[in-house]
Amino acid sequence: MLGIVTCLRARALAQNWDLHVWLLQRTLKSMLAQTNNEFRVFVSCHDIPDLPETAHPKVHFLPLDIPLPQRNLDDMCVDKVLKLTAGTDLAIAEGCDYVMFADGDDLISRHVSELVATNRGKSGWYATVEYFHRYGGNWLRKYTLPVWQSGPSIIVRSDLLRFELDSRYRGERVNTLAAW
């Protein structure tokens, strides 16, 4: 089963909370449109938004009691890693043998869970291109990623994830990809 893990910025740090919630709702709708039913969605957050998707049986909101990050890029990245790690822990505990990481404003293909279900045993997948769209606009921009970089939508077999204590992340346990 595929566990799709994402996170939501804290309400106290969002310049426009309603926009973040709207983007997350669109993301959740794209995730819930999967053609294969073998998936679950895990959203780590400080604050659970008021959305119909919070009651969906495939969506699990995980409110975390961790310190709010400072308003700087480094601490915001630490917050994101801690949230994704907590979501990954829950996905694995719920029996997900693959984990996909996605940003809270990403739209994903409805065929992702089908890809995973029909290719069991593979180490995972990553995208070599990303598409950017501005809501309300009439265009998509294709961006080819450098060979050393992957976008946020990466799928990894959960037994290839490693969890270690890391001083860079407030001394918390964080997930890392095994480099085999």
XYZ file of N, CA and C in Angstrom:
540
model
N 0.843 -1.183 0.000
C 0.000 0.000 0.000
C 0.886 1.244 0.000
N 0.401 2.293 -0.647
C 1.105 3.564 -0.744
C 0.630 4.519 0.342
N 1.563 5.097 1.054
C 1.277 6.173 1.997
C 1.767 7.481 1.406
N 0.856 8.418 1.189
C 1.227 9.727 0.647
C 1.345 10.683 1.828
N 2.546 11.208 2.028
C 2.844 12.022 3.207
C 3.058 13.471 2.786
N 2.348 14.366 3.470
C 2.518 15.797 3.225
C 2.401 16.525 4.560
N 2.579 17.830 4.522
C 2.471 18.606 5.760
C 1.875 19.975 5.452
N 1.481 20.652 6.506
C 0.845 21.957 6.397
C 1.567 22.933 7.317
N 1.827 24.116 6.802
C 2.458 25.175 7.599
C 1.550 25.561 8.763
N 2.135 25.947 9.861
C 1.375 26.360 11.042
C 0.586 27.636 10.755
N -0.618 27.684 11.286
C -1.484 28.865 11.108
C -0.769 30.139 11.564
N -0.042 30.064 12.672
C 0.643 31.241 13.219
C 1.718 31.778 12.277
N 2.216 30.957 11.357
C 3.280 31.383 10.447
C 2.785 31.678 9.036
N 1.537 31.356 8.773
C 1.001 31.552 7.421
C 0.591 33.006 7.227
N 1.098 33.620 6.171
C 0.680 34.983 5.876
C -0.772 35.004 5.433
N -1.213 33.898 4.799
C -2.604 33.798 4.361
C -3.066 32.356 4.614
N -3.571 32.101 5.805
C -3.993 30.762 6.208
C -5.043 30.198 5.256
N -5.999 31.014 4.855
C -7.054 30.541 3.959
C -6.481 30.046 2.632
N -5.460 30.712 2.127
C -4.819 30.269 0.887
C -4.124 28.918 1.090
N -3.407 28.754 2.194
C -2.743 27.481 2.483
C -3.761 26.342 2.595
N -4.878 26.608 3.248
C -5.919 25.593 3.406
C -6.542 25.263 2.051
N -6.798 26.278 1.230
C -7.359 26.056 -0.105
C -6.411 25.214 -0.961
N -5.120 25.540 -0.922
C -4.132 24.761 -1.680
C -4.084 23.322 -1.185
N -4.102 23.138 0.130
C -4.094 21.779 0.681
C -5.345 21.020 0.252
N -6.481 21.674 0.246
C -7.710 20.999 -0.168
C -7.606 20.523 -1.615
N -7.063 21.342 -2.499
C -6.868 20.931 -3.895
C -5.885 19.754 -3.967
N -4.841 19.810 -3.161
C -3.867 18.718 -3.118
C -4.542 17.430 -2.668
N -5.322 17.500 -1.598
C -6.003 16.312 -1.085
C -6.979 15.747 -2.115
N -7.685 16.612 -2.828
C -8.607 16.126 -3.862
C -7.855 15.374 -4.949
N -6.672 15.858 -5.338
C -5.897 15.142 -6.359
C -5.393 13.810 -5.809
N -5.036 13.777 -4.554
C -4.564 12.534 -3.937
C -5.699 11.516 -3.810
N -6.875 11.981 -3.460
C -8.014 11.085 -3.259
C -8.621 10.585 -4.565
N -8.196 11.116 -5.688
C -8.730 10.711 -6.995
C -8.009 9.496 -7.573
N -7.250 8.771 -6.756
C -6.465 7.639 -7.246
C -7.342 6.572 -7.896
N -6.838 5.967 -8.974
C -7.563 4.912 -9.681
C -7.426 3.566 -8.982
N -6.450 3.432 -8.099
C -6.275 2.220 -7.301
C -6.509 2.595 -5.851
N -7.250 1.782 -5.136
C -7.683 2.105 -3.774
C -6.654 1.778 -2.690
N -5.485 1.268 -3.050
C -4.486 0.859 -2.062
C -3.575 2.029 -1.688
N -4.125 3.006 -0.982
C -3.341 4.164 -0.551
C -3.995 4.798 0.670
N -3.196 5.585 1.360
C -3.676 6.430 2.454
C -2.912 7.744 2.388
N -3.490 8.796 2.920
C -2.867 10.116 2.932
C -2.627 10.523 4.380
N -1.433 11.045 4.656
C -1.055 11.457 6.000
C -0.604 12.920 5.952
N -1.274 13.758 6.745
C -0.979 15.190 6.772
C -0.503 15.550 8.175
N 0.774 15.900 8.301
C 1.325 16.344 9.582
C 1.185 17.854 9.678
N 0.783 18.328 10.852
C 0.513 19.759 10.979
C 0.529 20.181 12.439
N 0.563 21.472 12.652
C 0.340 22.044 13.979
C -1.165 22.215 14.212
N -1.863 22.660 13.167
C -3.279 23.000 13.261
C -4.054 22.225 12.203
N -5.139 21.581 12.607
C -5.976 20.859 11.655
C -6.966 21.846 11.043
N -6.941 21.990 9.709
C -7.851 22.942 9.070
C -9.285 22.420 9.044
N -10.196 23.323 8.864
C -11.615 22.968 8.756
C -11.917 22.628 7.298
N -11.801 21.346 6.960
C -12.024 20.860 5.593
C -12.881 19.604 5.629
N -13.699 19.372 4.609
C -14.459 18.117 4.540
C -13.536 16.895 4.496
N -12.343 17.052 3.922
C -11.415 15.928 3.792
C -10.874 15.435 5.131
N -11.015 16.233 6.192
C -10.528 15.774 7.497
C -11.321 14.565 7.988
N -12.532 14.377 7.476
C -13.367 13.241 7.879
C -13.269 12.067 6.896
N -12.506 12.219 5.828
C -12.391 11.150 4.832
C -11.620 9.977 5.438
N -12.094 8.743 5.251
C -11.433 7.582 5.872
C -10.013 7.320 5.367
N -9.643 7.833 4.219
C -8.296 7.627 3.689
C -7.315 8.716 4.124
N -7.817 9.782 4.732
C -6.975 10.912 5.138
C -6.784 10.895 6.647
N -5.532 10.955 7.068
C -5.191 10.960 8.490
C -4.432 12.241 8.805
N -5.037 13.114 9.599
C -4.344 14.323 10.057
C -3.608 13.994 11.341
N -2.367 14.409 11.402
C -1.509 14.128 12.536
C -1.060 15.455 13.151
N -1.793 15.958 14.158
C -1.378 17.208 14.794
C -0.159 16.953 15.686
N 0.867 17.759 15.512
C 2.109 17.582 16.256
C 2.282 18.679 17.285
N 2.798 18.297 18.415
C 3.094 19.255 19.478
C 4.604 19.496 19.480
N 5.062 20.182 18.444
C 6.472 20.537 18.332
C 6.560 22.053 18.301
N 7.714 22.607 18.697
C 7.828 24.071 18.708
C 7.608 24.661 17.313
N 6.973 25.817 17.282
C 6.828 26.530 16.017
C 8.210 26.945 15.538
N 8.445 26.864 14.234
C 9.751 27.290 13.729
C 9.884 28.806 13.734
N 11.126 29.270 13.731
C 11.387 30.691 13.536
C 11.058 31.034 12.086
N 10.855 32.304 11.815
C 10.524 32.726 10.440
C 11.800 32.886 9.609
N 12.511 31.775 9.422
C 13.660 31.783 8.524
C 13.673 30.443 7.790
N 14.321 30.420 6.639
C 14.273 29.262 5.767
C 14.805 28.004 6.447
N 15.918 28.122 7.170
C 16.510 26.950 7.806
C 15.550 26.309 8.806
N 14.976 27.107 9.682
C 14.091 26.546 10.702
C 12.777 26.058 10.100
N 12.305 26.712 9.043
C 11.091 26.238 8.364
C 11.356 24.876 7.709
N 12.565 24.691 7.164
C 12.925 23.392 6.573
C 13.010 22.312 7.646
N 13.556 22.655 8.808
C 13.601 21.712 9.929
C 12.184 21.290 10.300
N 11.275 22.256 10.398
C 9.881 21.975 10.725
C 9.271 21.015 9.710
N 9.540 21.252 8.440
C 8.994 20.393 7.384
C 9.538 18.975 7.494
N 10.836 18.839 7.720
C 11.443 17.506 7.851
C 10.859 16.766 9.051
N 10.693 17.444 10.175
C 10.115 16.806 11.359
C 8.678 16.352 11.085
N 7.915 17.168 10.381
C 6.532 16.802 10.055
C 6.492 15.622 9.089
N 7.347 15.646 8.061
C 7.365 14.533 7.106
C 7.824 13.238 7.771
N 8.748 13.340 8.711
C 9.198 12.156 9.445
C 8.065 11.566 10.273
N 7.321 12.425 10.970
C 6.192 11.940 11.778
C 5.130 11.304 10.880
N 4.860 11.901 9.736
C 3.907 11.327 8.793
C 4.383 9.994 8.242
N 5.681 9.894 7.984
C 6.266 8.641 7.498
C 6.156 7.554 8.557
N 6.460 7.890 9.799
C 6.309 6.924 10.903
C 4.890 6.369 10.946
N 3.904 7.248 10.840
C 2.513 6.809 10.894
C 2.164 5.962 9.673
N 2.633 6.357 8.505
C 2.353 5.586 7.282
C 2.904 4.169 7.408
N 4.117 4.037 7.912
C 4.717 2.713 8.081
C 3.957 1.915 9.138
N 3.589 2.580 10.238
C 2.824 1.903 11.291
C 1.469 1.419 10.778
N 0.909 2.125 9.791
C -0.382 1.750 9.208
C -0.239 0.714 8.094
N 0.979 0.216 7.867
C 1.187 -0.858 6.898
C 1.536 -0.428 5.492
N 1.944 0.815 5.310
C 2.321 1.279 3.968
C 3.729 0.783 3.638
N 3.842 0.024 2.554
C 5.161 -0.474 2.169
C 5.867 0.464 1.198
N 5.182 1.502 0.732
C 5.791 2.576 -0.055
C 5.327 3.898 0.526
N 6.227 4.890 0.481
C 5.908 6.229 0.968
C 6.212 7.225 -0.140
N 5.253 8.107 -0.370
C 5.435 9.198 -1.323
C 5.436 10.508 -0.547
N 6.411 11.356 -0.855
C 6.482 12.670 -0.236
C 5.965 13.697 -1.227
N 5.064 14.556 -0.774
C 4.506 15.599 -1.629
C 4.349 16.872 -0.815
N 4.469 17.998 -1.484
C 4.231 19.274 -0.822
C 2.733 19.508 -0.691
N 2.350 20.351 0.251
C 0.949 20.622 0.520
C 0.247 21.438 -0.548
N 0.979 21.829 -1.598
C 0.342 22.545 -2.709
C 0.539 21.810 -4.036
N 0.972 20.545 -3.974
C 1.195 19.756 -5.192
C -0.094 19.101 -5.666
N -0.225 18.977 -6.958
C -1.270 18.155 -7.551
C -0.571 16.921 -8.097
N -1.106 15.734 -7.806
C -0.443 14.520 -8.248
C -1.337 13.730 -9.199
N -0.714 12.890 -9.974
C -1.443 12.056 -10.927
C -2.368 11.096 -10.192
N -3.505 10.814 -10.782
C -4.446 9.867 -10.187
C -4.005 8.426 -10.385
N -2.916 8.206 -11.107
C -2.421 6.858 -11.384
C -1.239 6.441 -10.504
N -0.884 7.258 -9.520
C 0.286 6.971 -8.688
C 0.114 5.671 -7.905
N -1.003 5.494 -7.232
C -1.191 4.266 -6.442
C -1.275 3.042 -7.338
N -1.778 3.203 -8.548
C -1.813 2.102 -9.506
C -0.402 1.717 -9.947
N 0.449 2.701 -10.180
C 1.849 2.440 -10.523
C 2.522 1.613 -9.433
N 2.319 2.006 -8.192
C 2.927 1.291 -7.067
C 2.360 -0.123 -6.956
N 1.046 -0.256 -7.048
C 0.410 -1.569 -6.881
C 0.820 -2.561 -7.962
N 1.084 -2.082 -9.156
C 1.434 -2.997 -10.248
C 2.943 -3.200 -10.399
N 3.737 -2.566 -9.563
C 5.198 -2.688 -9.649
C 5.823 -2.990 -8.295
N 5.179 -3.841 -7.522
C 5.687 -4.211 -6.193
C 7.129 -4.715 -6.292
N 7.921 -4.370 -5.306
C 9.305 -4.827 -5.254
C 10.306 -3.806 -5.759
N 9.867 -2.866 -6.566
C 10.774 -1.818 -7.044
C 11.213 -0.961 -5.867
N 12.401 -0.382 -5.959
C 12.911 0.473 -4.883
C 12.132 1.771 -4.773
N 11.654 2.269 -5.894
C 10.887 3.507 -5.870
C 10.960 4.227 -7.195
N 10.459 5.459 -7.203
C 10.392 6.257 -8.409
C 10.611 7.715 -8.050
N 11.114 8.474 -9.010
C 11.209 9.911 -8.846
C 10.965 10.565 -10.204
N 10.586 11.802 -10.159
C 10.289 12.534 -11.390
C 11.532 13.278 -11.863
N 11.741 13.298 -13.157
C 12.849 14.068 -13.725
C 12.380 15.421 -14.243
N 11.060 15.612 -14.264
C 10.507 16.906 -14.677
C 9.414 17.312 -13.689
N 9.213 18.597 -13.597
C 8.115 19.151 -12.813
C 7.350 20.112 -13.711
N 6.098 20.295 -13.406
C 5.282 21.269 -14.123
C 4.775 22.289 -13.117
N 4.885 23.540 -13.466
C 4.423 24.622 -12.611
C 3.216 25.279 -13.249
N 2.235 25.601 -12.416
C 1.026 26.265 -12.885
C 0.655 27.342 -11.881
N 0.276 28.472 -12.379
C -0.222 29.538 -11.515
C -1.740 29.482 -11.571
N -2.390 29.329 -10.409
C -3.850 29.248 -10.385
C -4.453 30.476 -11.039
N -5.411 30.226 -11.916
C -6.040 31.295 -12.665
C -5.358 31.568 -13.991
N -4.166 31.010 -14.160
C -3.423 31.198 -15.401
C -3.795 30.150 -16.441
N -3.332 30.356 -17.649
C -3.644 29.454 -18.747
C -2.410 28.728 -19.273
N -1.398 28.551 -18.451
C -0.177 27.935 -18.933
C 0.407 26.974 -17.897
N 1.232 26.080 -18.396
C 2.069 25.206 -17.575
C 3.511 25.467 -17.979
N 4.404 25.435 -17.035
C 5.826 25.566 -17.352
C 6.496 24.253 -16.985
N 7.198 23.667 -17.940
C 7.916 22.415 -17.711
C 9.332 22.744 -17.273
N 9.765 22.086 -16.203
C 11.108 22.296 -15.676
C 11.789 20.943 -15.573
N 12.908 20.772 -16.276
C 13.676 19.537 -16.200
C 14.668 19.663 -15.050
N 14.596 18.721 -14.131
C 15.442 18.758 -12.946
C 16.861 18.318 -13.290
N 17.867 18.913 -12.658
C 19.234 18.431 -12.830
C 19.338 16.984 -12.337
N 20.312 16.223 -12.849
C 20.423 14.804 -12.515
C 20.651 14.561 -11.022
N 21.184 15.522 -10.289
C 21.478 15.355 -8.871
C 20.325 15.794 -7.971
N 19.213 16.209 -8.551
C 18.109 16.761 -7.765
C 16.816 16.032 -8.081
N 15.983 15.879 -7.071
C 14.654 15.320 -7.265
C 13.640 16.311 -6.733
N 12.480 16.323 -7.336
C 11.409 17.189 -6.857
C 10.776 16.608 -5.605
N 9.747 17.263 -5.092
C 9.127 16.792 -3.849
C 8.384 15.469 -3.999
N 7.931 15.146 -5.192
C 7.152 13.923 -5.381
C 8.071 12.748 -5.682
N 8.479 12.084 -4.630
C 9.349 10.920 -4.729
C 8.665 9.776 -3.995
N 8.769 8.568 -4.537
C 8.159 7.392 -3.921
C 9.281 6.422 -3.579
N 9.310 5.947 -2.334
C 10.374 5.072 -1.868
C 9.763 3.888 -1.126
N 10.332 2.709 -1.355
C 9.927 1.537 -0.586
C 10.308 1.813 0.871
N 9.378 1.612 1.777
C 9.576 2.057 3.160
C 10.723 1.346 3.868
N 11.084 0.139 3.441
C 12.211 -0.529 4.098
C 13.555 0.083 3.702
N 13.568 1.011 2.752
C 14.796 1.690 2.360
C 14.991 3.008 3.099
N 14.024 3.382 3.913
C 14.149 4.590 4.725
C 14.902 4.259 6.001
N 15.725 5.178 6.448
C 16.448 5.015 7.699
C 16.062 6.171 8.615
N 16.010 5.908 9.899
C 15.646 6.926 10.871
C 16.776 7.071 11.876
N 17.290 8.285 12.016
C 18.418 8.537 12.903
C 18.186 9.829 13.674
N 18.823 9.914 14.837
C 18.823 11.174 15.571
C 19.763 12.123 14.853
N 19.361 13.360 14.691
C 20.169 14.297 13.931
C 20.142 15.656 14.621
N 21.303 16.151 15.011
C 21.385 17.420 15.740
C 20.901 18.597 14.895
N 20.988 18.486 13.563
C 20.523 19.572 12.701
C 19.013 19.751 12.786
N 18.309 18.721 13.237
C 16.850 18.761 13.298
C 16.369 18.724 14.741
N 16.881 19.688 15.524
C 16.514 19.847 16.935
C 16.793 18.580 17.733
N 17.735 17.760 17.260
C 18.086 16.531 17.952
C 17.042 15.436 17.814
N 16.047 15.665 16.947
C 14.970 14.703 16.764
C 15.364 13.608 15.782
N 14.607 12.538 15.810
C 14.772 11.436 14.893
C 14.152 11.830 13.550
N 14.921 11.708 12.480
C 14.413 12.093 11.152
C 14.700 10.994 10.158
N 13.870 10.946 9.105
C 14.079 9.924 8.083
C 15.052 10.418 7.033
N 15.816 9.465 6.511
C 16.747 9.755 5.425
C 16.640 8.616 4.429
N 16.952 8.874 3.189
C 16.967 7.810 2.192
C 18.275 7.049 2.314
N 18.193 5.745 2.268
C 19.399 4.937 2.300
C 20.099 5.062 0.949
N 21.385 5.277 0.974
C 22.145 5.448 -0.274
C 22.828 4.142 -0.638
N 22.079 3.177 -1.108
C 22.651 1.889 -1.490
C 22.880 1.875 -2.980
